[in-house]
mmCIF file of C-alpha atoms in Angstrom:
data_model
loop_
_atom_site.group_PDB
_atom_site.id
_atom_site.type_symbol
_atom_site.label_atom_id
_atom_site.label_comp_id
_atom_site.label_asym_id
_atom_site.label_seq_id
_atom_site.Cartn_x
_atom_site.Cartn_y
_atom_site.Cartn_z
ATOM 1 C CA UNK A 19 2.403 31.288 45.591
ATOM 2 C CA UNK A 20 2.251 27.857 44.334
ATOM 3 C CA UNK A 21 0.915 25.700 46.926
ATOM 4 C CA UNK A 22 3.435 23.604 49.012
ATOM 5 C CA UNK A 23 1.900 20.387 48.105
ATOM 6 C CA UNK A 24 2.408 20.754 44.478
ATOM 7 C CA UNK A 25 6.006 21.933 44.812
ATOM 8 C CA UNK A 26 6.596 18.686 47.058
ATOM 9 C CA UNK A 27 4.963 16.522 44.348
ATOM 10 C CA UNK A 28 7.375 18.165 41.715
ATOM 11 C CA UNK A 29 10.436 17.467 43.892
ATOM 12 C CA UNK A 30 9.324 13.765 44.407
ATOM 13 C CA UNK A 31 8.802 13.035 40.831
ATOM 14 C CA UNK A 32 12.302 14.559 39.936
ATOM 15 C CA UNK A 33 13.941 12.646 42.801
ATOM 16 C CA UNK A 34 12.527 9.353 41.727
ATOM 17 C CA UNK A 35 12.684 9.647 38.356
ATOM 18 C CA UNK A 36 8.930 9.022 37.328
ATOM 19 C CA UNK A 37 5.622 9.036 38.608
ATOM 20 C CA UNK A 38 5.380 5.565 40.131
ATOM 21 C CA UNK A 39 8.425 5.551 41.971
ATOM 22 C CA UNK A 40 7.364 9.012 43.774
ATOM 23 C CA UNK A 41 4.181 7.474 44.390
ATOM 24 C CA UNK A 42 5.561 4.610 46.249
ATOM 25 C CA UNK A 43 7.907 6.821 48.345
ATOM 26 C CA UNK A 44 4.957 9.233 49.030
ATOM 27 C CA UNK A 45 2.332 7.071 49.675
ATOM 28 C CA UNK A 46 -0.033 8.690 47.285
ATOM 29 C CA UNK A 47 -1.243 7.768 43.683
ATOM 30 C CA UNK A 48 0.841 8.652 40.406
ATOM 31 C CA UNK A 49 -2.392 10.023 39.025
ATOM 32 C CA UNK A 50 -2.573 12.707 41.914
ATOM 33 C CA UNK A 51 1.303 13.481 41.562
ATOM 34 C CA UNK A 52 0.690 13.870 37.974
ATOM 35 C CA UNK A 53 -2.295 16.245 38.412
ATOM 36 C CA UNK A 54 -0.148 18.343 40.768
ATOM 37 C CA UNK A 55 2.684 18.806 38.503
ATOM 38 C CA UNK A 56 0.142 20.029 35.833
ATOM 39 C CA UNK A 57 -1.212 22.373 38.323
ATOM 40 C CA UNK A 58 1.982 23.748 39.170
ATOM 41 C CA UNK A 59 3.222 24.167 35.544
ATOM 42 C CA UNK A 60 -0.001 26.024 34.866
ATOM 43 C CA UNK A 61 0.335 28.264 37.605
ATOM 44 C CA UNK A 62 4.022 29.244 36.829
ATOM 45 C CA UNK A 63 3.418 29.289 33.098
ATOM 46 C CA UNK A 64 6.391 27.007 32.109
ATOM 47 C CA UNK A 65 7.269 23.590 31.470
ATOM 48 C CA UNK A 66 8.889 21.918 34.476
ATOM 49 C CA UNK A 67 9.473 18.337 33.109
ATOM 50 C CA UNK A 68 10.252 16.674 29.792
ATOM 51 C CA UNK A 69 7.768 13.574 29.486
ATOM 52 C CA UNK A 70 8.354 10.721 26.907
ATOM 53 C CA UNK A 71 6.861 7.240 27.066
ATOM 54 C CA UNK A 72 9.940 5.943 28.734
ATOM 55 C CA UNK A 73 11.319 8.794 31.150
ATOM 56 C CA UNK A 74 10.580 12.026 32.879
ATOM 57 C CA UNK A 75 13.398 14.609 33.776
ATOM 58 C CA UNK A 76 13.634 18.185 34.609
ATOM 59 C CA UNK A 77 13.455 20.987 31.979
ATOM 60 C CA UNK A 78 16.161 23.750 32.313
ATOM 61 C CA UNK A 79 13.706 25.640 34.224
ATOM 62 C CA UNK A 80 12.523 22.842 36.323
ATOM 63 C CA UNK A 81 16.348 22.070 37.170
ATOM 64 C CA UNK A 82 16.752 25.621 38.276
ATOM 65 C CA UNK A 83 13.596 25.427 40.509
ATOM 66 C CA UNK A 84 14.498 21.971 41.886
ATOM 67 C CA UNK A 85 17.986 23.392 42.970
ATOM 68 C CA UNK A 86 16.435 26.142 45.198
ATOM 69 C CA UNK A 87 13.548 24.129 46.206
ATOM 70 C CA UNK A 88 15.176 20.905 47.677
ATOM 71 C CA UNK A 89 17.067 22.736 50.568
ATOM 72 C CA UNK A 90 14.053 24.558 51.476
ATOM 73 C CA UNK A 91 12.085 21.414 51.419
ATOM 74 C CA UNK A 92 14.814 19.679 53.575
ATOM 75 C CA UNK A 93 14.608 22.502 55.952
ATOM 76 C CA UNK A 94 10.858 21.949 56.284
ATOM 77 C CA UNK A 95 11.063 18.042 56.780
ATOM 78 C CA UNK A 96 13.548 18.848 59.785
ATOM 79 C CA UNK A 97 11.474 21.117 61.251
ATOM 80 C CA UNK A 98 8.653 19.129 61.252
ATOM 81 C CA UNK A 99 10.760 16.224 62.619
ATOM 82 C CA UNK A 100 11.851 18.514 65.237
ATOM 83 C CA UNK A 101 8.215 18.832 66.445
ATOM 84 C CA UNK A 102 7.458 15.198 65.992
ATOM 85 C CA UNK A 103 10.664 14.264 68.366
ATOM 86 C CA UNK A 104 9.135 16.573 71.070
ATOM 87 C CA UNK A 105 6.175 14.315 71.324
ATOM 88 C CA UNK A 106 5.611 11.696 73.970
ATOM 89 C CA UNK A 107 5.652 9.007 71.252
ATOM 90 C CA UNK A 108 7.168 9.460 67.733
ATOM 91 C CA UNK A 109 4.644 9.357 64.847
ATOM 92 C CA UNK A 110 4.736 8.768 61.191
ATOM 93 C CA UNK A 111 5.876 6.327 58.552
ATOM 94 C CA UNK A 112 9.060 4.523 58.414
ATOM 95 C CA UNK A 113 9.993 2.533 55.212
ATOM 96 C CA UNK A 114 12.717 -0.247 55.263
ATOM 97 C CA UNK A 115 13.983 -1.982 52.316
ATOM 98 C CA UNK A 116 15.751 -5.618 53.401
ATOM 99 C CA UNK A 117 16.711 -8.723 52.077
ATOM 100 C CA UNK A 118 14.152 -11.521 52.139
ATOM 101 C CA UNK A 119 16.585 -13.376 54.681
ATOM 102 C CA UNK A 120 16.327 -10.465 57.088
ATOM 103 C CA UNK A 121 12.673 -10.276 57.003
ATOM 104 C CA UNK A 122 12.588 -13.859 57.874
ATOM 105 C CA UNK A 123 15.648 -14.125 60.324
ATOM 106 C CA UNK A 124 16.144 -10.774 61.834
ATOM 107 C CA UNK A 125 12.961 -8.525 61.799
ATOM 108 C CA UNK A 126 10.590 -10.803 63.629
ATOM 109 C CA UNK A 127 12.609 -10.567 66.988
ATOM 110 C CA UNK A 128 12.641 -6.584 66.551
ATOM 111 C CA UNK A 129 9.370 -5.616 64.765
ATOM 112 C CA UNK A 130 6.596 -6.652 67.271
ATOM 113 C CA UNK A 131 8.240 -5.054 70.459
ATOM 114 C CA UNK A 132 9.075 -2.002 68.361
ATOM 115 C CA UNK A 133 5.336 -1.739 67.180
ATOM 116 C CA UNK A 134 4.093 -2.216 70.595
ATOM 117 C CA UNK A 135 6.806 0.560 71.992
ATOM 118 C CA UNK A 136 5.663 2.897 69.187
ATOM 119 C CA UNK A 137 1.930 2.526 68.528
ATOM 120 C CA UNK A 138 1.870 5.785 66.386
ATOM 121 C CA UNK A 139 4.644 4.654 63.914
ATOM 122 C CA UNK A 140 3.364 2.799 60.758
ATOM 123 C CA UNK A 141 6.202 0.522 59.711
ATOM 124 C CA UNK A 142 6.434 -0.442 55.801
ATOM 125 C CA UNK A 143 8.980 -3.238 55.018
ATOM 126 C CA UNK A 144 9.931 -4.307 51.466
ATOM 127 C CA UNK A 145 11.854 -7.289 51.341
ATOM 128 C CA UNK A 146 13.525 -8.227 48.160
ATOM 129 C CA UNK A 147 16.500 -9.705 46.677
ATOM 130 C CA UNK A 148 17.839 -6.938 44.565
ATOM 131 C CA UNK A 149 20.152 -4.382 45.996
ATOM 132 C CA UNK A 150 18.704 -0.692 45.711
ATOM 133 C CA UNK A 151 19.524 2.868 46.310
ATOM 134 C CA UNK A 152 17.405 3.280 49.405
ATOM 135 C CA UNK A 153 17.131 6.963 48.981
ATOM 136 C CA UNK A 154 16.516 7.238 45.510
ATOM 137 C CA UNK A 155 13.542 4.664 46.102
ATOM 138 C CA UNK A 156 12.080 6.654 48.944
ATOM 139 C CA UNK A 157 13.125 4.336 51.663
ATOM 140 C CA UNK A 158 14.402 5.432 55.282
ATOM 141 C CA UNK A 159 16.734 2.839 55.837
ATOM 142 C CA UNK A 160 17.738 -0.623 54.708
ATOM 143 C CA UNK A 161 19.203 -3.809 56.090
ATOM 144 C CA UNK A 162 22.458 -5.240 54.262
ATOM 145 C CA UNK A 163 25.558 -7.261 54.929
ATOM 146 C CA UNK A 164 29.019 -5.448 55.112
ATOM 147 C CA UNK A 165 30.001 -5.931 51.514
ATOM 148 C CA UNK A 166 26.865 -4.162 50.309
ATOM 149 C CA UNK A 167 27.252 -0.969 52.463
ATOM 150 C CA UNK A 168 27.648 2.390 50.702
ATOM 151 C CA UNK A 169 30.722 4.411 51.985
ATOM 152 C CA UNK A 170 28.588 7.522 52.764
ATOM 153 C CA UNK A 171 26.066 5.682 55.068
ATOM 154 C CA UNK A 172 25.809 5.443 58.673
ATOM 155 C CA UNK A 173 25.724 1.409 59.648
ATOM 156 C CA UNK A 174 24.233 0.181 62.949
ATOM 157 C CA UNK A 175 24.664 -3.745 63.658
ATOM 158 C CA UNK A 176 21.211 -5.467 63.892
ATOM 159 C CA UNK A 177 20.477 -9.248 64.574
ATOM 160 C CA UNK A 178 22.924 -11.735 65.112
ATOM 161 C CA UNK A 179 26.690 -10.596 64.693
ATOM 162 C CA UNK A 180 27.788 -14.080 63.313
ATOM 163 C CA UNK A 181 25.787 -16.271 61.101
ATOM 164 C CA UNK A 182 26.601 -19.491 59.117
ATOM 165 C CA UNK A 183 25.727 -20.942 55.981
ATOM 166 C CA UNK A 184 24.646 -24.594 56.037
ATOM 167 C CA UNK A 185 24.208 -27.446 53.641
ATOM 168 C CA UNK A 186 21.301 -30.184 54.324
ATOM 169 C CA UNK A 187 19.350 -33.117 52.834
ATOM 170 C CA UNK A 188 16.778 -35.396 53.758
ATOM 171 C CA UNK A 189 17.831 -38.767 55.415
ATOM 172 C CA UNK A 190 16.438 -40.770 52.490
ATOM 173 C CA UNK A 191 18.372 -38.676 50.161
ATOM 174 C CA UNK A 192 21.639 -39.247 52.205
ATOM 175 C CA UNK A 193 20.967 -42.904 52.600
ATOM 176 C CA UNK A 194 20.353 -43.433 48.741
ATOM 177 C CA UNK A 195 23.181 -41.259 47.413
ATOM 178 C CA UNK A 196 25.635 -41.486 50.291
ATOM 179 C CA UNK A 197 26.735 -38.723 52.903
ATOM 180 C CA UNK A 198 29.475 -36.497 51.564
ATOM 181 C CA UNK A 199 32.677 -36.280 53.653
ATOM 182 C CA UNK A 200 34.501 -33.542 52.073
ATOM 183 C CA UNK A 201 33.081 -30.392 49.937
ATOM 184 C CA UNK A 202 34.519 -32.049 46.694
ATOM 185 C CA UNK A 203 32.240 -35.018 47.121
ATOM 186 C CA UNK A 204 29.553 -32.614 46.278
ATOM 187 C CA UNK A 205 30.416 -32.789 42.585
ATOM 188 C CA UNK A 206 28.933 -36.237 42.594
ATOM 189 C CA UNK A 207 25.551 -35.130 43.848
ATOM 190 C CA UNK A 208 22.305 -33.353 43.147
ATOM 191 C CA UNK A 209 22.550 -29.626 44.682
ATOM 192 C CA UNK A 210 19.565 -27.215 44.580
ATOM 193 C CA UNK A 211 21.020 -23.824 43.824
ATOM 194 C CA UNK A 212 19.944 -20.351 44.077
ATOM 195 C CA UNK A 213 20.343 -17.257 41.706
ATOM 196 C CA UNK A 214 19.425 -13.653 42.353
ATOM 197 C CA UNK A 215 17.227 -11.570 39.947
ATOM 198 C CA UNK A 216 20.585 -9.944 38.544
ATOM 199 C CA UNK A 217 21.635 -13.328 37.239
ATOM 200 C CA UNK A 218 24.328 -13.799 40.061
ATOM 201 C CA UNK A 219 24.599 -17.368 41.262
ATOM 202 C CA UNK A 220 26.343 -17.372 44.899
ATOM 203 C CA UNK A 221 29.018 -20.033 45.071
ATOM 204 C CA UNK A 222 28.795 -22.737 47.751
ATOM 205 C CA UNK A 223 31.851 -22.007 49.952
ATOM 206 C CA UNK A 224 32.790 -24.515 52.800
ATOM 207 C CA UNK A 225 35.770 -23.615 55.232
ATOM 208 C CA UNK A 226 37.795 -25.574 57.635
ATOM 209 C CA UNK A 227 41.188 -25.160 59.435
ATOM 210 C CA UNK A 228 42.051 -22.448 56.953
ATOM 211 C CA UNK A 229 40.928 -24.398 53.775
ATOM 212 C CA UNK A 230 38.462 -22.827 51.690
ATOM 213 C CA UNK A 231 36.712 -24.875 49.089
ATOM 214 C CA UNK A 232 33.953 -23.606 46.308
ATOM 215 C CA UNK A 233 32.769 -26.681 44.514
ATOM 216 C CA UNK A 234 31.101 -25.827 41.249
ATOM 217 C CA UNK A 235 28.095 -27.815 42.048
ATOM 218 C CA UNK A 236 25.332 -28.748 39.748
ATOM 219 C CA UNK A 237 21.613 -30.184 40.039
ATOM 220 C CA UNK A 238 18.243 -30.365 38.812
ATOM 221 C CA UNK A 239 16.787 -27.094 40.480
ATOM 222 C CA UNK A 240 17.697 -23.644 40.513
ATOM 223 C CA UNK A 241 15.614 -21.188 42.434
ATOM 224 C CA UNK A 242 15.349 -17.174 42.476
ATOM 225 C CA UNK A 243 17.014 -16.188 46.107
ATOM 226 C CA UNK A 244 13.800 -14.468 47.022
ATOM 227 C CA UNK A 245 10.451 -15.927 47.356
ATOM 228 C CA UNK A 246 11.213 -19.330 45.541
ATOM 229 C CA UNK A 247 13.841 -20.320 48.310
ATOM 230 C CA UNK A 248 11.175 -22.193 50.186
ATOM 231 C CA UNK A 249 10.736 -24.263 47.082
ATOM 232 C CA UNK A 250 14.288 -25.484 47.216
ATOM 233 C CA UNK A 251 13.771 -26.314 51.011
ATOM 234 C CA UNK A 252 10.771 -28.202 50.251
ATOM 235 C CA UNK A 253 12.575 -30.217 47.467
ATOM 236 C CA UNK A 254 15.498 -31.015 49.819
ATOM 237 C CA UNK A 255 12.753 -32.207 52.235
ATOM 238 C CA UNK A 256 11.241 -34.669 49.540
ATOM 239 C CA UNK A 257 14.574 -36.133 48.477
ATOM 240 C CA UNK A 258 15.651 -34.273 45.532
ATOM 241 C CA UNK A 259 18.990 -32.972 46.446
ATOM 242 C CA UNK A 260 21.256 -30.940 48.972
ATOM 243 C CA UNK A 261 20.246 -27.293 49.729
ATOM 244 C CA UNK A 262 22.739 -24.440 50.841
ATOM 245 C CA UNK A 263 21.213 -21.861 52.932
ATOM 246 C CA UNK A 264 21.334 -19.869 56.011
ATOM 247 C CA UNK A 265 21.779 -22.092 59.261
ATOM 248 C CA UNK A 266 18.915 -20.028 60.955
ATOM 249 C CA UNK A 267 16.845 -20.829 58.077
ATOM 250 C CA UNK A 268 17.283 -24.375 58.096
ATOM 251 C CA UNK A 269 17.123 -25.128 61.813
ATOM 252 C CA UNK A 270 13.441 -25.682 62.185
ATOM 253 C CA UNK A 271 13.835 -28.510 59.593
ATOM 254 C CA UNK A 272 17.008 -29.791 61.450
ATOM 255 C CA UNK A 273 14.845 -29.802 64.899
ATOM 256 C CA UNK A 274 11.922 -31.507 63.265
ATOM 257 C CA UNK A 275 14.307 -34.082 61.638
ATOM 258 C CA UNK A 276 13.103 -33.296 58.149
ATOM 259 C CA UNK A 277 16.601 -32.401 57.032
ATOM 260 C CA UNK A 278 20.094 -33.535 58.195
ATOM 261 C CA UNK A 279 23.147 -31.234 58.466
ATOM 262 C CA UNK A 280 25.545 -32.373 55.580
ATOM 263 C CA UNK A 281 29.354 -31.284 56.050
ATOM 264 C CA UNK A 282 28.675 -29.311 59.364
ATOM 265 C CA UNK A 283 32.336 -28.988 60.389
ATOM 266 C CA UNK A 284 32.921 -27.003 57.009
ATOM 267 C CA UNK A 285 30.039 -24.465 57.338
ATOM 268 C CA UNK A 286 31.409 -20.935 57.012
ATOM 269 C CA UNK A 287 30.688 -18.075 59.291
ATOM 270 C CA UNK A 288 30.060 -14.538 58.203
ATOM 271 C CA UNK A 289 29.181 -11.284 59.898
ATOM 272 C CA UNK A 290 25.842 -10.371 60.648
ATOM 273 C CA UNK A 291 23.652 -7.819 58.962
ATOM 274 C CA UNK A 292 23.685 -3.861 59.541
ATOM 275 C CA UNK A 293 20.826 -1.115 59.612
ATOM 276 C CA UNK A 294 21.932 1.551 57.271
ATOM 277 C CA UNK A 295 20.755 4.918 56.423
ATOM 278 C CA UNK A 296 22.147 8.203 55.339
ATOM 279 C CA UNK A 297 24.100 10.491 57.877
ATOM 280 C CA UNK A 298 21.882 13.557 58.155
ATOM 281 C CA UNK A 299 21.963 16.135 60.929
ATOM 282 C CA UNK A 300 18.839 15.213 62.238
ATOM 283 C CA UNK A 301 16.881 12.057 61.334
ATOM 284 C CA UNK A 302 13.220 11.594 61.121
ATOM 285 C CA UNK A 303 11.875 10.873 64.437
ATOM 286 C CA UNK A 304 10.462 7.364 63.342
ATOM 287 C CA UNK A 305 13.656 6.310 61.937
ATOM 288 C CA UNK A 306 15.622 7.832 64.981
ATOM 289 C CA UNK A 307 13.148 5.725 67.329
ATOM 290 C CA UNK A 308 13.948 2.588 65.234
ATOM 291 C CA UNK A 309 17.873 3.078 65.382
ATOM 292 C CA UNK A 310 17.549 3.573 69.062
ATOM 293 C CA UNK A 311 15.497 0.768 69.647
ATOM 294 C CA UNK A 312 18.049 -1.567 67.577
ATOM 295 C CA UNK A 313 20.872 -0.225 69.622
ATOM 296 C CA UNK A 314 19.069 -1.082 73.062
ATOM 297 C CA UNK A 315 18.095 -4.347 71.882
ATOM 298 C CA UNK A 316 21.687 -5.229 70.984
ATOM 299 C CA UNK A 317 23.022 -3.808 74.230
ATOM 300 C CA UNK A 318 20.404 -5.884 76.060
ATOM 301 C CA UNK A 319 21.594 -9.160 74.049
ATOM 302 C CA UNK A 320 25.196 -8.331 75.052
ATOM 303 C CA UNK A 321 24.170 -8.093 78.495
ATOM 304 C CA UNK A 322 22.567 -11.245 78.512
ATOM 305 C CA UNK A 323 25.421 -12.934 76.827
#
């Protein structure tokens, strides 16, 4: 009988389409997974994977083995999860994929008390601006906004239920260039814009009394909507132009007087984010603990309100 570890390594490599993705998902090294696959193929006397410099995919024999193997591994995972759930404190690793905005604005209120309540859980958070298949990339759950939720996923509200986008600039900039009175006035201003790694540049939208305006703004700076967002904020503070971002992101700069609100009566509201995950009969114990914690925190916030 082939060792279970080697079988699990084969299934992980097939699921994630390569050694690197499988290594990230399983918390091991690509070389260790490669050795496990070679060991399994030698033991069975058959090639299980077609390997090229660009891809790796199951052979016909590998696909047949995988079809029978996946249900068995799922049953094993559920059995281990059931044992874990019976512990006084759930243990194990929980991997989340979240937007950078959620890592900055949503998780700081949740993560510290969650880890204090569950000291045996290791939480791994990957924050990025690209939208990924959380299951294919080895994550247990993700945080997304409603328009990005897959239809077959379970969604649980997390964080503020209503948020706003806000425009802001330094007092020096506004005194030199004038304060916009209508969103169309932004066409005459230097606007500091953002773009996702996919190339999509979200429009600046303003809403008031049923009127929606999306001016095609221009400006001297475009930043990646990820790690470079703070550069746009710093540039706005320095007087380079007007920035458009989450109100919660900009609030500390408003409070310190480093930035002034621009067109606040026009700031649009939108629904808050969701924690989403695959609907399974039994969730892994760390994920179940996190989901329950998020629900309890949301109920507590409603009670306070």
